[in-house]
Amino acid sequence: SSCYDCGYNDNNCKMKFKILSHAGISITEKNKTLIIDPWLIGSCYWRSWWNFPELTNEEYDSISADYLYLTHLHWDHFHSASLKLFFDKNIPIYVPKVQTKRMVEDLKYLGFNNVIEIPHNKKIKICDEFSLHSFQFGPGVDSGIMVSTEQYNLFDANDCKIGRAHV
């Protein structure tokens, strides 16, 4: 995995993002970190999918977040073993508000108590450093997320089939 900054030689640029795994991204602005879709350990889909390359021990030890966003319920994005091992049960977890409550219910079943749904095309400020703008696509429960800081926007489309959709 690699760490990227905003791409400019600008000392005021604070946004950094790191690709952690298959769909996992860590975004840091100043002293706050948001992780999206943290599948960090083990396999999914009946041991048929594995992260490559795996995180190093140093990377495992440095996993830390103030907030999580889960784009959808597929196991390579909503990975219960990673959630349970790496994150406190009270961490704010943001999810797209969709037709079903399955993601919310599954997170509560895992013991997570601070689950917040974001409606389609709704932008919410989660702290001084980050705003999240969620976009739900198709009849399923897939979402893309715009992460905004004071200076930059990062759009994570992950598995979204945007096609002709109007974002």
PDB file of C-alpha atoms in Angstrom:
ATOM      1  CA  SER A   1       0.000   0.000   0.000  1.00  0.00           C
ATOM      2  CA  SER A   2       1.101   3.544  -0.636  1.00  0.00           C
ATOM      3  CA  CYS A   3       0.366   6.900   0.926  1.00  0.00           C
ATOM      4  CA  TYR A   4      -0.589   9.858  -1.244  1.00  0.00           C
ATOM      5  CA  ASP A   5      -0.994  13.496  -0.425  1.00  0.00           C
ATOM      6  CA  CYS A   6      -3.077  15.972  -2.369  1.00  0.00           C
ATOM      7  CA  GLY A   7      -0.530  16.002  -5.200  1.00  0.00           C
ATOM      8  CA  TYR A   8       0.676  19.562  -4.874  1.00  0.00           C
ATOM      9  CA  ASN A   9       3.849  20.966  -3.363  1.00  0.00           C
ATOM     10  CA  ASP A  10       1.763  22.939  -0.932  1.00  0.00           C
ATOM     11  CA  ASN A  11       2.629  22.973   2.753  1.00  0.00           C
ATOM     12  CA  ASN A  12      -0.998  23.759   3.554  1.00  0.00           C
ATOM     13  CA  CYS A  13      -2.198  20.501   2.009  1.00  0.00           C
ATOM     14  CA  LYS A  14      -3.272  18.284   4.865  1.00  0.00           C
ATOM     15  CA  MET A  15      -5.344  15.559   3.159  1.00  0.00           C
ATOM     16  CA  LYS A  16      -3.552  12.261   2.870  1.00  0.00           C
ATOM     17  CA  PHE A  17      -4.997   8.971   1.762  1.00  0.00           C
ATOM     18  CA  LYS A  18      -3.680   5.456   1.846  1.00  0.00           C
ATOM     19  CA  ILE A  19      -4.970   2.433  -0.011  1.00  0.00           C
ATOM     20  CA  LEU A  20      -5.151  -0.234   2.672  1.00  0.00           C
ATOM     21  CA  SER A  21      -6.563  -3.198   0.822  1.00  0.00           C
ATOM     22  CA  HIS A  22      -8.981  -4.330  -1.876  1.00  0.00           C
ATOM     23  CA  ALA A  23     -11.430  -1.442  -1.318  1.00  0.00           C
ATOM     24  CA  GLY A  24     -10.105  -0.107   1.980  1.00  0.00           C
ATOM     25  CA  ILE A  25      -8.965   3.492   2.054  1.00  0.00           C
ATOM     26  CA  SER A  26      -7.691   5.535   4.978  1.00  0.00           C
ATOM     27  CA  ILE A  27      -8.103   9.315   4.666  1.00  0.00           C
ATOM     28  CA  THR A  28      -6.423  11.643   7.136  1.00  0.00           C
ATOM     29  CA  GLU A  29      -6.939  15.373   7.481  1.00  0.00           C
ATOM     30  CA  LYS A  30      -5.020  17.103  10.239  1.00  0.00           C
ATOM     31  CA  ASN A  31      -5.478  14.748  13.206  1.00  0.00           C
ATOM     32  CA  LYS A  32      -8.666  12.901  12.145  1.00  0.00           C
ATOM     33  CA  THR A  33      -8.871   9.655  10.171  1.00  0.00           C
ATOM     34  CA  LEU A  34     -11.751   8.149   8.221  1.00  0.00           C
ATOM     35  CA  ILE A  35     -11.502   4.573   6.939  1.00  0.00           C
ATOM     36  CA  ILE A  36     -13.768   3.352   4.148  1.00  0.00           C
ATOM     37  CA  ASP A  37     -14.555  -0.357   3.651  1.00  0.00           C
ATOM     38  CA  PRO A  38     -11.940  -1.886   5.959  1.00  0.00           C
ATOM     39  CA  TRP A  39     -11.422  -5.461   4.830  1.00  0.00           C
ATOM     40  CA  LEU A  40      -8.002  -5.819   6.438  1.00  0.00           C
ATOM     41  CA  ILE A  41      -7.479  -9.438   7.470  1.00  0.00           C
ATOM     42  CA  GLY A  42      -8.273 -12.914   6.243  1.00  0.00           C
ATOM     43  CA  SER A  43     -10.426 -13.912   3.329  1.00  0.00           C
ATOM     44  CA  CYS A  44     -13.992 -13.444   2.224  1.00  0.00           C
ATOM     45  CA  TYR A  45     -16.425 -15.290  -0.002  1.00  0.00           C
ATOM     46  CA  TRP A  46     -15.741 -18.755   1.391  1.00  0.00           C
ATOM     47  CA  ARG A  47     -11.943 -18.297   1.351  1.00  0.00           C
ATOM     48  CA  SER A  48     -11.950 -17.600  -2.388  1.00  0.00           C
ATOM     49  CA  TRP A  49     -10.883 -13.923  -2.139  1.00  0.00           C
ATOM     50  CA  TRP A  50      -7.734 -12.661  -0.402  1.00  0.00           C
ATOM     51  CA  ASN A  51      -6.075  -9.254  -0.208  1.00  0.00           C
ATOM     52  CA  PHE A  52      -2.861  -8.993  -2.193  1.00  0.00           C
ATOM     53  CA  PRO A  53      -0.535  -7.735  -1.080  1.00  0.00           C
ATOM     54  CA  GLU A  54      -1.376  -8.249   2.571  1.00  0.00           C
ATOM     55  CA  LEU A  55      -0.660  -5.449   5.002  1.00  0.00           C
ATOM     56  CA  THR A  56       2.678  -5.581   6.800  1.00  0.00           C
ATOM     57  CA  ASN A  57       2.833  -6.014  10.585  1.00  0.00           C
ATOM     58  CA  GLU A  58       3.691  -2.319  10.913  1.00  0.00           C
ATOM     59  CA  GLU A  59       0.636  -1.406   8.847  1.00  0.00           C
ATOM     60  CA  TYR A  60      -1.607  -3.651  10.970  1.00  0.00           C
ATOM     61  CA  ASP A  61      -0.234  -2.006  14.112  1.00  0.00           C
ATOM     62  CA  SER A  62      -0.952   1.472  12.754  1.00  0.00           C
ATOM     63  CA  ILE A  63      -4.636   0.871  11.854  1.00  0.00           C
ATOM     64  CA  SER A  64      -6.614   3.536  13.654  1.00  0.00           C
ATOM     65  CA  ALA A  65      -9.700   5.537  12.770  1.00  0.00           C
ATOM     66  CA  ASP A  66     -11.999   8.129  14.253  1.00  0.00           C
ATOM     67  CA  TYR A  67     -14.790   7.319  11.778  1.00  0.00           C
ATOM     68  CA  LEU A  68     -15.776   4.538   9.371  1.00  0.00           C
ATOM     69  CA  TYR A  69     -17.887   4.535   6.214  1.00  0.00           C
ATOM     70  CA  LEU A  70     -19.173   1.267   4.765  1.00  0.00           C
ATOM     71  CA  THR A  71     -20.296   1.560   1.150  1.00  0.00           C
ATOM     72  CA  HIS A  72     -22.438  -1.581   1.044  1.00  0.00           C
ATOM     73  CA  LEU A  73     -23.044  -4.982   2.573  1.00  0.00           C
ATOM     74  CA  HIS A  74     -20.847  -7.201   0.387  1.00  0.00           C
ATOM     75  CA  TRP A  75     -18.232  -8.994   2.496  1.00  0.00           C
ATOM     76  CA  ASP A  76     -15.275  -7.423   0.709  1.00  0.00           C
ATOM     77  CA  HIS A  77     -16.543  -4.020   1.943  1.00  0.00           C
ATOM     78  CA  PHE A  78     -18.423  -4.965   5.125  1.00  0.00           C
ATOM     79  CA  HIS A  79     -15.899  -7.359   6.669  1.00  0.00           C
ATOM     80  CA  SER A  80     -17.067  -8.288  10.159  1.00  0.00           C
ATOM     81  CA  ALA A  81     -13.777  -9.910  11.264  1.00  0.00           C
ATOM     82  CA  SER A  82     -11.842  -6.722  10.440  1.00  0.00           C
ATOM     83  CA  LEU A  83     -14.469  -4.520  12.076  1.00  0.00           C
ATOM     84  CA  LYS A  84     -14.445  -6.561  15.294  1.00  0.00           C
ATOM     85  CA  LEU A  85     -10.637  -6.822  15.527  1.00  0.00           C
ATOM     86  CA  PHE A  86      -9.580  -3.262  14.715  1.00  0.00           C
ATOM     87  CA  PHE A  87     -12.327  -0.871  15.834  1.00  0.00           C
ATOM     88  CA  ASP A  88     -13.935   0.183  19.086  1.00  0.00           C
ATOM     89  CA  LYS A  89     -17.640  -0.640  19.403  1.00  0.00           C
ATOM     90  CA  ASN A  90     -18.470   3.067  19.881  1.00  0.00           C
ATOM     91  CA  ILE A  91     -16.730   4.367  16.742  1.00  0.00           C
ATOM     92  CA  PRO A  92     -19.122   6.366  14.538  1.00  0.00           C
ATOM     93  CA  ILE A  93     -19.924   4.181  11.517  1.00  0.00           C
ATOM     94  CA  TYR A  94     -21.619   5.909   8.593  1.00  0.00           C
ATOM     95  CA  VAL A  95     -23.613   3.867   6.092  1.00  0.00           C
ATOM     96  CA  PRO A  96     -25.860   4.730   3.142  1.00  0.00           C
ATOM     97  CA  LYS A  97     -29.541   4.931   3.995  1.00  0.00           C
ATOM     98  CA  VAL A  98     -31.128   2.325   1.739  1.00  0.00           C
ATOM     99  CA  GLN A  99     -34.369   0.379   1.435  1.00  0.00           C
ATOM    100  CA  THR A 100     -33.369  -2.260   3.987  1.00  0.00           C
ATOM    101  CA  LYS A 101     -31.973  -2.003   7.515  1.00  0.00           C
ATOM    102  CA  ARG A 102     -29.712  -5.031   7.057  1.00  0.00           C
ATOM    103  CA  MET A 103     -26.418  -3.131   7.389  1.00  0.00           C
ATOM    104  CA  VAL A 104     -27.589  -1.265  10.475  1.00  0.00           C
ATOM    105  CA  GLU A 105     -28.945  -4.457  12.039  1.00  0.00           C
ATOM    106  CA  ASP A 106     -25.788  -6.456  11.250  1.00  0.00           C
ATOM    107  CA  LEU A 107     -23.573  -3.756  12.790  1.00  0.00           C
ATOM    108  CA  LYS A 108     -25.718  -3.704  15.926  1.00  0.00           C
ATOM    109  CA  TYR A 109     -25.521  -7.524  16.046  1.00  0.00           C
ATOM    110  CA  LEU A 110     -21.709  -7.184  15.983  1.00  0.00           C
ATOM    111  CA  GLY A 111     -21.959  -4.794  18.956  1.00  0.00           C
ATOM    112  CA  PHE A 112     -21.443  -1.471  17.195  1.00  0.00           C
ATOM    113  CA  ASN A 113     -23.598   1.163  18.855  1.00  0.00           C
ATOM    114  CA  ASN A 114     -22.981   4.332  16.875  1.00  0.00           C
ATOM    115  CA  VAL A 115     -24.358   3.710  13.360  1.00  0.00           C
ATOM    116  CA  ILE A 116     -25.490   6.724  11.336  1.00  0.00           C
ATOM    117  CA  GLU A 117     -27.369   6.443   8.034  1.00  0.00           C
ATOM    118  CA  ILE A 118     -26.796   9.047   5.322  1.00  0.00           C
ATOM    119  CA  PRO A 119     -29.663   9.550   2.834  1.00  0.00           C
ATOM    120  CA  HIS A 120     -28.961   9.678  -0.906  1.00  0.00           C
ATOM    121  CA  ASN A 121     -27.444  12.974  -2.084  1.00  0.00           C
ATOM    122  CA  LYS A 122     -27.175  14.245   1.484  1.00  0.00           C
ATOM    123  CA  LYS A 123     -24.013  15.942   2.703  1.00  0.00           C
ATOM    124  CA  ILE A 124     -23.258  15.869   6.412  1.00  0.00           C
ATOM    125  CA  LYS A 125     -20.390  17.378   8.381  1.00  0.00           C
ATOM    126  CA  ILE A 126     -19.019  14.702  10.718  1.00  0.00           C
ATOM    127  CA  CYS A 127     -16.302  16.881  12.304  1.00  0.00           C
ATOM    128  CA  ASP A 128     -14.316  20.038  11.550  1.00  0.00           C
ATOM    129  CA  GLU A 129     -12.082  18.072   9.168  1.00  0.00           C
ATOM    130  CA  PHE A 130     -14.580  15.996   7.136  1.00  0.00           C
ATOM    131  CA  SER A 131     -17.908  16.159   5.379  1.00  0.00           C
ATOM    132  CA  LEU A 132     -19.456  13.070   3.783  1.00  0.00           C
ATOM    133  CA  HIS A 133     -21.778  13.179   0.777  1.00  0.00           C
ATOM    134  CA  SER A 134     -23.365   9.808   0.064  1.00  0.00           C
ATOM    135  CA  PHE A 135     -24.741   8.679  -3.300  1.00  0.00           C
ATOM    136  CA  GLN A 136     -26.740   5.464  -3.601  1.00  0.00           C
ATOM    137  CA  PHE A 137     -26.872   3.668  -6.948  1.00  0.00           C
ATOM    138  CA  GLY A 138     -29.246   1.167  -8.491  1.00  0.00           C
ATOM    139  CA  PRO A 139     -31.867  -1.058  -6.936  1.00  0.00           C
ATOM    140  CA  GLY A 140     -29.313  -2.632  -4.592  1.00  0.00           C
ATOM    141  CA  VAL A 141     -27.547  -1.053  -1.695  1.00  0.00           C
ATOM    142  CA  ASP A 142     -24.344   0.186  -3.341  1.00  0.00           C
ATOM    143  CA  SER A 143     -23.055   3.672  -2.619  1.00  0.00           C
ATOM    144  CA  GLY A 144     -20.313   6.053  -3.548  1.00  0.00           C
ATOM    145  CA  ILE A 145     -18.985   8.590  -1.104  1.00  0.00           C
ATOM    146  CA  MET A 146     -17.555  12.087  -1.561  1.00  0.00           C
ATOM    147  CA  VAL A 147     -15.187  12.920   1.269  1.00  0.00           C
ATOM    148  CA  SER A 148     -14.648  16.666   1.529  1.00  0.00           C
ATOM    149  CA  THR A 149     -12.126  18.644   3.504  1.00  0.00           C
ATOM    150  CA  GLU A 150     -11.523  22.370   3.581  1.00  0.00           C
ATOM    151  CA  GLN A 151      -9.441  22.176   0.386  1.00  0.00           C
ATOM    152  CA  TYR A 152     -10.166  18.910  -1.398  1.00  0.00           C
ATOM    153  CA  ASN A 153     -12.770  16.363  -2.426  1.00  0.00           C
ATOM    154  CA  LEU A 154     -12.102  12.663  -2.854  1.00  0.00           C
ATOM    155  CA  PHE A 155     -14.803  10.530  -4.517  1.00  0.00           C
ATOM    156  CA  ASP A 156     -14.764   6.790  -3.845  1.00  0.00           C
ATOM    157  CA  ALA A 157     -16.981   5.066  -6.409  1.00  0.00           C
ATOM    158  CA  ASN A 158     -15.841   1.539  -5.409  1.00  0.00           C
ATOM    159  CA  ASP A 159     -18.343  -0.952  -6.914  1.00  0.00           C
ATOM    160  CA  CYS A 160     -20.883   1.612  -8.118  1.00  0.00           C
ATOM    161  CA  LYS A 161     -22.255   1.053 -11.580  1.00  0.00           C
ATOM    162  CA  ILE A 162     -22.683   4.747 -12.264  1.00  0.00           C
ATOM    163  CA  GLY A 163     -23.454   4.375 -15.969  1.00  0.00           C
ATOM    164  CA  ARG A 164     -26.042   6.995 -16.867  1.00  0.00           C
ATOM    165  CA  ALA A 165     -26.847   7.959 -13.292  1.00  0.00           C
ATOM    166  CA  HIS A 166     -26.852  11.640 -12.422  1.00  0.00           C
ATOM    167  CA  VAL A 167     -24.563  12.326  -9.509  1.00  0.00           C
TER     168      VAL A 167
END
